Tab-separated table of C-alpha atoms in Angstrom:
chain	number	residue	atom	x	y	z
A	1	MET	CA	-74.095	44.426	139.963
A	2	ASN	CA	-70.967	43.316	141.798
A	3	ARG	CA	-72.067	40.551	144.109
A	4	ARG	CA	-68.935	40.443	146.284
A	5	HIS	CA	-68.746	42.186	149.653
A	6	PHE	CA	-66.332	44.996	149.878
A	7	ILE	CA	-65.898	48.417	151.442
A	8	LYS	CA	-65.781	51.585	149.370
A	9	THR	CA	-65.962	55.166	150.497
A	10	ALA	CA	-69.333	56.599	149.587
A	11	GLY	CA	-68.312	60.235	148.990
A	12	MET	CA	-66.930	63.291	150.647
A	13	GLY	CA	-66.356	62.573	154.293
A	14	THR	CA	-69.240	60.108	154.648
A	15	GLY	CA	-67.184	57.317	156.029
A	16	ALA	CA	-67.082	53.696	154.950
A	17	LEU	CA	-69.987	52.018	153.184
A	18	LEU	CA	-70.361	48.247	153.232
A	19	TYR	CA	-72.275	47.234	150.082
A	20	HIS	CA	-74.383	44.112	150.633
A	21	PRO	CA	-75.815	42.528	147.436
A	22	THR	CA	-79.225	41.675	149.031
A	23	THR	CA	-80.066	45.124	150.329
A	24	SER	CA	-80.684	48.206	148.249
A	25	LEU	CA	-78.039	50.866	148.440
A	26	LEU	CA	-80.703	53.319	149.555
A	27	ALA	CA	-81.409	51.284	152.625
A	28	GLN	CA	-77.731	50.839	153.436
A	29	LEU	CA	-76.968	54.571	153.005
A	30	ASN	CA	-79.748	55.401	155.510
A	31	LEU	CA	-78.133	53.086	157.985
A	32	SER	CA	-74.732	54.636	157.459
A	33	ASN	CA	-75.978	58.271	157.520
A	34	SER	CA	-74.779	58.669	153.982
A	35	ALA	CA	-76.815	60.111	151.090
A	36	LEU	CA	-77.537	58.995	147.601
A	37	SER	CA	-76.043	62.309	146.503
A	38	ASP	CA	-72.707	60.927	147.495
A	39	LEU	CA	-72.949	58.068	144.980
A	40	LYS	CA	-70.431	58.903	142.201
A	41	ILE	CA	-69.316	57.465	138.869
A	42	THR	CA	-65.710	56.386	139.055
A	43	GLY	CA	-64.992	54.607	135.771
A	44	ILE	CA	-66.270	53.437	132.379
A	45	LYS	CA	-65.206	50.450	130.424
A	46	ILE	CA	-66.218	49.462	126.963
A	47	HIS	CA	-65.976	45.768	126.184
A	48	ARG	CA	-65.962	45.256	122.481
A	49	ILE	CA	-67.214	41.676	121.727
A	50	SER	CA	-67.528	39.672	118.557
A	51	GLN	CA	-68.898	36.124	117.832
A	52	LYS	CA	-68.707	34.208	114.610
A	53	LEU	CA	-72.078	32.977	113.280
A	54	ALA	CA	-72.504	29.358	112.436
A	55	GLU	CA	-73.569	30.462	108.876
A	56	PRO	CA	-73.357	33.926	107.265
A	57	LEU	CA	-76.560	35.903	106.878
A	58	GLY	CA	-77.881	37.893	103.954
A	59	TYR	CA	-80.806	40.207	103.178
A	60	GLY	CA	-82.121	41.929	100.063
A	61	ALA	CA	-81.000	45.524	100.676
A	62	ALA	CA	-77.452	44.597	101.686
A	63	PRO	CA	-74.832	45.636	99.077
A	64	ASP	CA	-73.134	42.221	99.318
A	65	PRO	CA	-74.730	38.798	99.742
A	66	PHE	CA	-74.185	37.027	103.062
A	67	ARG	CA	-72.100	39.904	104.348
A	68	ILE	CA	-72.947	39.271	107.991
A	69	SER	CA	-70.513	36.657	109.311
A	70	HIS	CA	-70.011	37.947	112.869
A	71	MET	CA	-72.193	39.582	115.480
A	72	GLY	CA	-70.672	42.141	117.637
A	73	ALA	CA	-71.523	44.729	120.309
A	74	GLY	CA	-70.123	47.395	122.519
A	75	ILE	CA	-70.867	46.580	126.234
A	76	VAL	CA	-70.699	49.518	128.536
A	77	GLU	CA	-69.713	48.916	132.112
A	78	VAL	CA	-69.985	51.845	134.607
A	79	SER	CA	-68.468	51.660	138.104
A	80	THR	CA	-69.135	53.705	141.123
A	81	ASN	CA	-67.535	54.537	144.513
A	82	ALA	CA	-70.130	52.365	146.271
A	83	GLY	CA	-69.342	49.113	144.460
A	84	LEU	CA	-72.392	49.215	142.186
A	85	THR	CA	-71.914	48.405	138.530
A	86	GLY	CA	-74.214	49.380	135.718
A	87	TRP	CA	-74.442	47.742	132.321
A	88	GLY	CA	-75.604	48.801	128.927
A	89	GLU	CA	-75.014	48.124	125.181
A	90	GLY	CA	-74.554	50.765	122.521
A	91	GLY	CA	-73.307	54.296	122.062
A	92	TRP	CA	-71.227	55.989	124.738
A	93	ALA	CA	-69.929	59.207	123.207
A	94	GLY	CA	-66.444	57.878	123.073
A	95	ASP	CA	-64.863	60.715	121.083
A	96	ILE	CA	-66.150	63.228	123.486
A	97	LEU	CA	-65.370	61.385	126.829
A	98	SER	CA	-61.883	60.446	125.771
A	99	LYS	CA	-61.172	64.210	125.730
A	100	LYS	CA	-63.412	65.266	128.580
A	101	PRO	CA	-64.060	62.367	130.966
A	102	GLU	CA	-65.231	64.789	133.614
A	103	LEU	CA	-68.529	65.107	131.687
A	104	VAL	CA	-69.387	61.780	133.367
A	105	ILE	CA	-66.652	60.726	135.794
A	106	GLY	CA	-67.258	62.150	139.223
A	107	ARG	CA	-70.896	62.787	138.573
A	108	SER	CA	-73.986	61.106	140.115
A	109	PRO	CA	-75.813	58.436	138.062
A	110	PHE	CA	-78.962	60.204	139.125
A	111	GLU	CA	-77.991	62.988	136.650
A	112	VAL	CA	-78.603	60.435	133.915
A	113	GLU	CA	-80.967	62.597	131.832
A	114	ALA	CA	-78.729	65.628	132.092
A	115	ILE	CA	-75.733	63.530	130.991
A	116	PHE	CA	-77.770	62.218	128.128
A	117	ASP	CA	-78.645	65.706	126.928
A	118	GLU	CA	-75.200	67.187	127.406
A	119	LEU	CA	-73.387	64.411	125.519
A	120	THR	CA	-76.048	64.496	122.750
A	121	GLU	CA	-75.697	68.253	122.436
A	122	LEU	CA	-71.921	67.892	121.894
A	123	ASN	CA	-72.175	65.067	119.363
A	124	GLU	CA	-71.829	65.908	115.716
A	125	ILE	CA	-72.973	64.344	112.493
A	126	GLN	CA	-70.059	63.973	110.015
A	127	TYR	CA	-69.458	67.086	107.977
A	128	HIS	CA	-71.784	69.416	109.914
A	129	LYS	CA	-73.018	70.082	113.427
A	130	MET	CA	-76.649	69.565	114.177
A	131	PRO	CA	-77.231	69.657	117.996
A	132	ARG	CA	-79.713	67.159	119.234
A	133	ASN	CA	-80.051	65.768	115.778
A	134	ALA	CA	-76.877	63.534	116.176
A	135	GLY	CA	-76.500	60.179	117.749
A	136	SER	CA	-77.041	59.726	121.527
A	137	PRO	CA	-75.015	57.611	124.062
A	138	GLY	CA	-77.683	54.928	124.374
A	139	GLY	CA	-75.461	52.286	125.977
A	140	LEU	CA	-74.092	54.622	128.542
A	141	ASP	CA	-77.573	55.880	129.351
A	142	THR	CA	-78.823	52.382	129.899
A	143	ALA	CA	-75.915	51.638	132.190
A	144	LEU	CA	-76.766	54.757	134.249
A	145	TRP	CA	-80.341	53.791	134.564
A	146	ASP	CA	-79.195	50.363	135.659
A	147	LEU	CA	-77.184	52.079	138.415
A	148	VAL	CA	-80.155	54.217	139.470
A	149	GLY	CA	-82.388	51.201	139.762
A	150	LYS	CA	-79.762	49.246	141.806
A	151	ALA	CA	-79.231	52.254	144.092
A	152	VAL	CA	-82.862	52.497	145.018
A	153	GLY	CA	-83.654	48.815	144.793
A	154	LYS	CA	-86.203	49.099	141.969
A	155	PRO	CA	-86.422	47.609	138.479
A	156	ILE	CA	-86.011	50.119	135.607
A	157	SER	CA	-89.566	49.492	134.452
A	158	GLN	CA	-90.804	51.000	137.597
A	159	LEU	CA	-88.610	54.110	137.349
A	160	LEU	CA	-89.587	55.220	133.767
A	161	GLY	CA	-93.149	55.864	134.613
A	162	LYS	CA	-96.024	53.387	135.027
A	163	GLN	CA	-95.264	49.699	134.435
A	164	TYR	CA	-98.293	48.600	132.461
A	165	ARG	CA	-97.353	44.902	132.181
A	166	ASP	CA	-95.056	42.420	133.839
A	167	ARG	CA	-94.887	40.213	130.727
A	168	VAL	CA	-93.903	41.489	127.268
A	169	MET	CA	-94.294	40.024	123.831
A	170	PRO	CA	-91.288	39.691	121.548
A	171	TYR	CA	-91.520	39.097	117.783
A	172	ALA	CA	-89.114	36.586	116.314
A	173	SER	CA	-86.869	38.545	113.974
A	174	ALA	CA	-85.844	36.029	111.416
A	175	GLY	CA	-85.879	35.177	107.721
A	176	TYR	CA	-82.364	36.197	106.857
A	177	GLN	CA	-81.296	34.094	103.927
A	178	LYS	CA	-78.301	31.773	104.242
A	179	PRO	CA	-76.028	30.191	101.680
A	180	SER	CA	-77.433	26.718	102.462
A	181	TRP	CA	-80.921	27.981	101.618
A	182	GLU	CA	-79.963	28.475	97.884
A	183	GLY	CA	-82.770	30.959	97.598
A	184	GLU	CA	-85.549	28.469	98.214
A	185	VAL	CA	-88.690	30.120	99.344
A	186	LYS	CA	-89.594	27.112	101.469
A	187	ARG	CA	-86.749	27.935	103.804
A	188	TRP	CA	-88.347	31.231	104.933
A	189	ALA	CA	-91.545	29.444	105.568
A	190	ASP	CA	-89.880	26.621	107.475
A	191	GLU	CA	-87.889	29.008	109.736
A	192	ILE	CA	-90.807	31.107	110.751
A	193	SER	CA	-93.067	28.035	111.197
A	194	HIS	CA	-90.364	26.687	113.569
A	195	CYS	CA	-90.336	30.025	115.495
A	196	THR	CA	-94.068	30.112	115.918
A	197	LYS	CA	-95.024	26.464	116.341
A	198	GLU	CA	-92.070	25.053	118.162
A	199	LEU	CA	-90.365	28.065	119.987
A	200	GLY	CA	-93.750	29.592	120.990
A	201	TYR	CA	-93.515	33.078	119.350
A	202	LYS	CA	-96.866	34.675	118.603
A	203	ALA	CA	-95.348	37.329	116.324
A	204	ALA	CA	-92.626	37.284	113.751
A	205	LYS	CA	-90.863	39.445	111.180
A	206	ILE	CA	-89.097	38.319	107.918
A	207	LYS	CA	-86.620	39.980	105.671
A	208	THR	CA	-87.734	41.034	102.187
A	209	GLY	CA	-86.370	43.315	99.587
A	210	TYR	CA	-85.423	40.622	97.018
A	211	GLY	CA	-87.492	42.137	94.258
A	212	PRO	CA	-91.257	42.460	94.005
A	213	ALA	CA	-91.976	39.017	92.546
A	214	ARG	CA	-89.806	37.180	95.009
A	215	ASP	CA	-91.080	39.202	97.965
A	216	VAL	CA	-94.731	38.270	97.115
A	217	GLU	CA	-93.766	34.684	96.793
A	218	ILE	CA	-91.931	34.642	100.102
A	219	VAL	CA	-94.682	36.502	102.119
A	220	ALA	CA	-97.382	34.201	100.661
A	221	ALA	CA	-95.412	31.043	101.608
A	222	VAL	CA	-94.734	32.260	105.202
A	223	ARG	CA	-98.349	33.346	105.747
A	224	GLU	CA	-99.711	30.029	104.598
A	225	ALA	CA	-97.217	28.155	106.835
A	226	ILE	CA	-98.020	30.095	110.041
A	227	GLY	CA	-101.702	30.860	109.637
A	228	GLU	CA	-103.615	34.110	110.075
A	229	GLN	CA	-103.347	34.404	113.864
A	230	ILE	CA	-99.596	35.075	113.961
A	231	HIS	CA	-98.710	38.847	113.908
A	232	LEU	CA	-96.396	38.994	110.858
A	233	GLY	CA	-94.237	41.981	109.833
A	234	ILE	CA	-91.888	42.282	106.920
A	235	ASP	CA	-88.615	44.363	106.691
A	236	SER	CA	-87.145	45.476	103.364
A	237	GLY	CA	-83.945	46.423	105.208
A	238	THR	CA	-81.950	49.586	105.937
A	239	PRO	CA	-81.631	51.684	103.847
A	240	GLY	CA	-84.774	50.356	102.145
A	241	ALA	CA	-84.792	48.296	99.071
A	242	TYR	CA	-87.278	50.236	96.877
A	243	ASP	CA	-88.167	53.714	95.535
A	244	ASP	CA	-91.632	54.851	96.511
A	245	GLY	CA	-93.230	54.051	93.153
A	246	THR	CA	-92.017	50.408	93.335
A	247	ALA	CA	-93.109	50.212	96.883
A	248	VAL	CA	-96.600	51.339	95.970
A	249	MET	CA	-96.821	48.705	93.283
A	250	LEU	CA	-95.486	45.961	95.581
A	251	GLY	CA	-97.464	47.085	98.566
A	252	ARG	CA	-100.790	46.710	96.824
A	253	GLN	CA	-99.994	43.088	96.156
A	254	LEU	CA	-98.888	42.478	99.851
A	255	GLU	CA	-102.091	44.000	101.264
A	256	ALA	CA	-103.784	40.675	101.000
A	257	PHE	CA	-101.509	38.982	103.507
A	258	ASN	CA	-102.713	40.768	106.696
A	259	LEU	CA	-99.375	42.219	107.638
A	260	GLU	CA	-98.728	43.866	111.089
A	261	TYR	CA	-96.389	46.364	109.321
A	262	TRP	CA	-93.914	46.948	106.564
A	263	GLU	CA	-90.527	48.129	107.857
A	264	GLU	CA	-88.481	50.529	105.695
A	265	PRO	CA	-89.852	49.772	102.225
A	266	ILE	CA	-87.946	52.899	101.269
A	267	ASN	CA	-85.119	54.976	102.661
A	268	LYS	CA	-85.837	56.056	106.181
A	269	TRP	CA	-84.933	59.708	105.489
A	270	ASP	CA	-87.434	59.949	102.577
A	271	ILE	CA	-90.257	61.840	104.278
A	272	GLU	CA	-92.077	62.649	101.099
A	273	GLY	CA	-91.920	58.992	99.969
A	274	TYR	CA	-93.516	57.873	103.266
A	275	LYS	CA	-96.233	60.432	102.871
A	276	ARG	CA	-97.098	58.942	99.480
A	277	LEU	CA	-97.004	55.358	100.775
A	278	LYS	CA	-99.131	56.227	103.835
A	279	ASP	CA	-101.788	57.890	101.614
A	280	THR	CA	-101.838	54.990	99.263
A	281	LEU	CA	-101.314	51.645	101.024
A	282	ARG	CA	-103.363	49.694	103.530
A	283	ILE	CA	-100.329	48.328	105.327
A	284	PRO	CA	-99.027	50.027	108.480
A	285	LEU	CA	-95.593	51.651	107.757
A	286	ALA	CA	-92.745	51.300	110.207
A	287	SER	CA	-89.403	52.888	110.436
A	288	GLY	CA	-86.955	54.619	112.835
A	289	GLU	CA	-84.000	52.418	113.801
A	290	PHE	CA	-80.703	54.321	114.270
A	291	LEU	CA	-82.283	57.764	113.908
A	292	PRO	CA	-81.701	60.714	116.323
A	293	VAL	CA	-84.308	61.108	119.057
A	294	ASP	CA	-85.387	64.658	118.369
A	295	TRP	CA	-85.490	64.089	114.613
A	296	THR	CA	-87.665	61.048	115.065
A	297	ILE	CA	-90.115	62.840	117.231
A	298	GLU	CA	-90.203	65.870	115.057
A	299	ASN	CA	-90.558	64.172	111.726
A	300	TYR	CA	-91.981	60.695	112.245
A	301	VAL	CA	-94.107	61.125	115.366
A	302	ASN	CA	-95.432	64.658	115.378
A	303	LYS	CA	-96.082	64.633	111.719
A	304	LYS	CA	-97.383	61.035	111.696
A	305	ILE	CA	-95.334	60.120	108.613
A	306	VAL	CA	-95.253	56.438	109.661
A	307	ASP	CA	-97.749	54.355	111.676
A	308	ILE	CA	-95.039	52.719	113.845
A	309	VAL	CA	-91.690	54.040	115.018
A	310	GLN	CA	-88.912	51.708	115.746
A	311	PRO	CA	-86.108	53.305	117.774
A	312	ASP	CA	-83.283	51.224	119.000
A	313	ILE	CA	-82.034	51.534	122.522
A	314	VAL	CA	-78.410	51.480	121.560
A	315	ASP	CA	-78.958	54.992	120.061
A	316	CYS	CA	-81.854	56.494	121.976
A	317	GLY	CA	-81.148	54.899	125.431
A	318	LEU	CA	-83.826	54.641	128.026
A	319	THR	CA	-83.885	58.484	128.425
A	320	GLY	CA	-84.577	58.895	124.696
A	321	GLY	CA	-86.985	56.005	124.713
A	322	LYS	CA	-89.005	57.532	127.537
A	323	ARG	CA	-89.326	60.722	125.536
A	324	ILE	CA	-90.321	58.972	122.337
A	325	THR	CA	-92.888	56.971	124.330
A	326	HIS	CA	-94.544	60.186	125.603
A	327	ALA	CA	-94.583	61.664	122.081
A	328	CYS	CA	-96.047	58.562	120.509
A	329	THR	CA	-98.726	58.471	123.204
A	330	ILE	CA	-99.732	62.034	122.670
A	331	ASN	CA	-99.823	61.582	118.887
A	332	ARG	CA	-101.307	58.012	119.011
A	333	VAL	CA	-98.488	56.559	117.000
A	334	ARG	CA	-97.487	52.907	117.703
A	335	LEU	CA	-94.137	52.208	119.160
A	336	ILE	CA	-92.239	48.924	118.579
A	337	PRO	CA	-88.609	49.052	119.799
A	338	HIS	CA	-86.004	47.762	117.329
A	339	SER	CA	-83.169	45.544	118.541
A	340	TRP	CA	-80.391	43.158	117.357
A	341	GLY	CA	-77.933	42.565	120.068
A	342	CYS	CA	-76.852	40.749	123.188
A	343	PRO	CA	-79.106	39.978	126.224
A	344	ILE	CA	-78.317	43.328	127.891
A	345	ARG	CA	-79.985	45.181	125.016
A	346	ILE	CA	-82.917	42.790	124.898
A	347	VAL	CA	-83.640	43.039	128.690
A	348	ALA	CA	-83.342	46.880	128.545
A	349	GLU	CA	-86.008	46.880	125.799
A	350	MET	CA	-88.182	44.517	127.814
A	351	HIS	CA	-88.186	47.055	130.636
A	352	TRP	CA	-89.033	49.837	128.100
A	353	ALA	CA	-91.776	47.796	126.435
A	354	ALA	CA	-93.362	47.197	129.906
A	355	THR	CA	-93.883	50.979	130.177
A	356	ILE	CA	-95.477	51.689	126.759
A	357	PRO	CA	-99.108	52.557	127.001
A	358	GLN	CA	-101.679	50.735	124.961
A	359	LEU	CA	-103.235	53.154	122.459
A	360	SER	CA	-106.652	51.374	122.572
A	361	ILE	CA	-108.632	49.786	125.414
A	362	SER	CA	-110.018	47.197	123.003
A	363	GLU	CA	-109.388	43.574	123.884
A	364	PHE	CA	-108.329	43.210	120.250
A	365	ALA	CA	-105.899	46.106	120.042
A	366	PRO	CA	-102.595	45.453	118.411
A	367	PRO	CA	-100.104	44.073	120.991
A	368	ILE	CA	-97.167	45.962	122.388
A	369	LEU	CA	-94.127	44.263	120.712
A	370	PHE	CA	-90.451	44.423	120.730
A	371	GLU	CA	-87.841	42.807	118.465
A	372	LEU	CA	-85.918	39.734	119.404
A	373	HIS	CA	-83.484	38.224	116.938
A	374	LEU	CA	-83.025	34.472	117.123
A	375	PRO	CA	-80.375	33.651	119.829
A	376	GLU	CA	-78.159	31.728	117.312
A	377	GLU	CA	-78.065	34.841	115.173
A	378	SER	CA	-77.247	37.276	118.006
A	379	ALA	CA	-74.146	38.103	119.992
A	380	ILE	CA	-73.333	36.133	123.180
A	381	TRP	CA	-76.752	34.918	124.166
A	382	SER	CA	-75.024	33.279	127.091
A	383	LEU	CA	-73.898	36.630	128.544
A	384	THR	CA	-76.488	36.728	131.363
A	385	THR	CA	-76.437	33.934	134.119
A	386	GLU	CA	-80.250	33.432	133.645
A	387	PRO	CA	-81.462	32.685	130.096
A	388	ILE	CA	-84.059	34.714	128.260
A	389	LEU	CA	-86.854	32.321	127.431
A	390	VAL	CA	-90.093	32.792	125.581
A	391	ASP	CA	-93.107	31.158	127.329
A	392	LYS	CA	-94.607	28.844	124.818
A	393	LYS	CA	-98.076	29.193	126.364
A	394	ASP	CA	-98.496	32.862	125.413
A	395	GLY	CA	-95.440	33.879	123.535
A	396	GLN	CA	-94.355	36.321	126.259
A	397	ILE	CA	-91.334	36.886	128.523
A	398	ALA	CA	-91.523	37.897	132.168
A	399	VAL	CA	-89.851	41.252	132.834
A	400	PRO	CA	-87.030	40.896	135.405
A	401	THR	CA	-88.089	42.129	138.848
A	402	GLY	CA	-84.610	42.677	140.346
A	403	PRO	CA	-83.107	46.155	140.807
A	404	GLY	CA	-81.948	47.927	137.650
A	405	LEU	CA	-81.998	45.690	134.708
A	406	GLY	CA	-82.353	42.724	137.036
A	407	ILE	CA	-79.697	40.645	135.376
A	408	GLU	CA	-76.327	39.215	136.286
A	409	ILE	CA	-73.460	39.243	133.828
A	410	ASP	CA	-71.328	36.122	133.246
A	411	ARG	CA	-67.897	37.716	133.145
A	412	ASP	CA	-66.238	34.520	131.892
A	413	GLU	CA	-68.496	34.624	128.824
A	414	LEU	CA	-67.765	38.350	128.480
A	415	ALA	CA	-64.045	37.662	128.481
A	416	ARG	CA	-64.338	34.756	126.121
A	417	TYR	CA	-65.739	36.918	123.282
A	418	ARG	CA	-64.036	40.127	124.109
A	419	THR	CA	-61.724	41.657	121.494
A	420	GLU	CA	-60.861	44.916	123.100
A	421	ILE	CA	-61.291	46.971	126.285
A	422	VAL	CA	-61.599	50.827	126.205
A	423	THR	CA	-61.212	52.527	129.585
A	424	ILE	CA	-62.298	55.994	130.554
């Protein structure tokens, strides 16, 4: 949100509107005899950012070892005629909006779900058109929800439905091997032990996919180091390291380690393979990052191919996230949002996680989790003026209570890591 005082016209003939940062736009519009319907989108900027990591990262399913040397993101900034600014990270339908900016510019942010549907409908998968089975403008969608929340003076978590919790539990997404590790299994155990015993996480996930024998060795070492009370997931890495036969063989060995889930043991498009794994293994199966919203609901959720779906807000946005949440609740499929990005993305998923219903009333039901990569392995962790901190007492983070996302952007940090600006 722009925290300076300035005067902008609020629409067609409504006169001048003074935007004051401590009062919701709704209240100020009432005082000025204006209407929220006069709030219009006037511009979109995409800030492409990149930050070099202290040490390259690698994982088993990657085609090249230690291929991740930088972390980047596309930050979406949406401006309005009332001085409000919305922020998001992820897709923004750039190919479409560069040709037809009127699909968003000049419209009300309150049309957020219609804009989401219309841009998704126009998007195409390479080589063939599949309406509603292509990617969605998740970053733009988040920015519009941020604007809606700021306009009415409410946090996003109170706009998506019921806010079930005001504190949410991240899992530490770690265990990427590094050149300095030299493949030593102890390094995986040391890193996750540090996350859980010193940083306060009560849940964690490690990368696997290094071959069955090494995977068993790594998981055994990590479980021994952190104990049985920590929720531990494993990730064999997009596009999945194994065929389904190998995954069955390996999975039966991993069943002894009380795993929260196994993420993408096989290619995420392999529906028949997941059916075989689900019928065979006693480990909850998880998948779903970077998949189209409608495809995810139709194939993963409605058919219960996996036990846990993991959509990422950069693709599904809060609009798609809300729809996947409803589908998961109806079909009693667990939902754990995927994420690897800057604080904007993390905070957006915190609001989302706050609205995910618990599927069981049991005191010992699996927790509602969301992914949080280690700050030193993420992009611009200093992007927000207030840091995101895990409470060491319970391993949770308080959901921001301010309007919209409830965060302030440090524009100096944004400029420091920016490599390009795209303006619509």
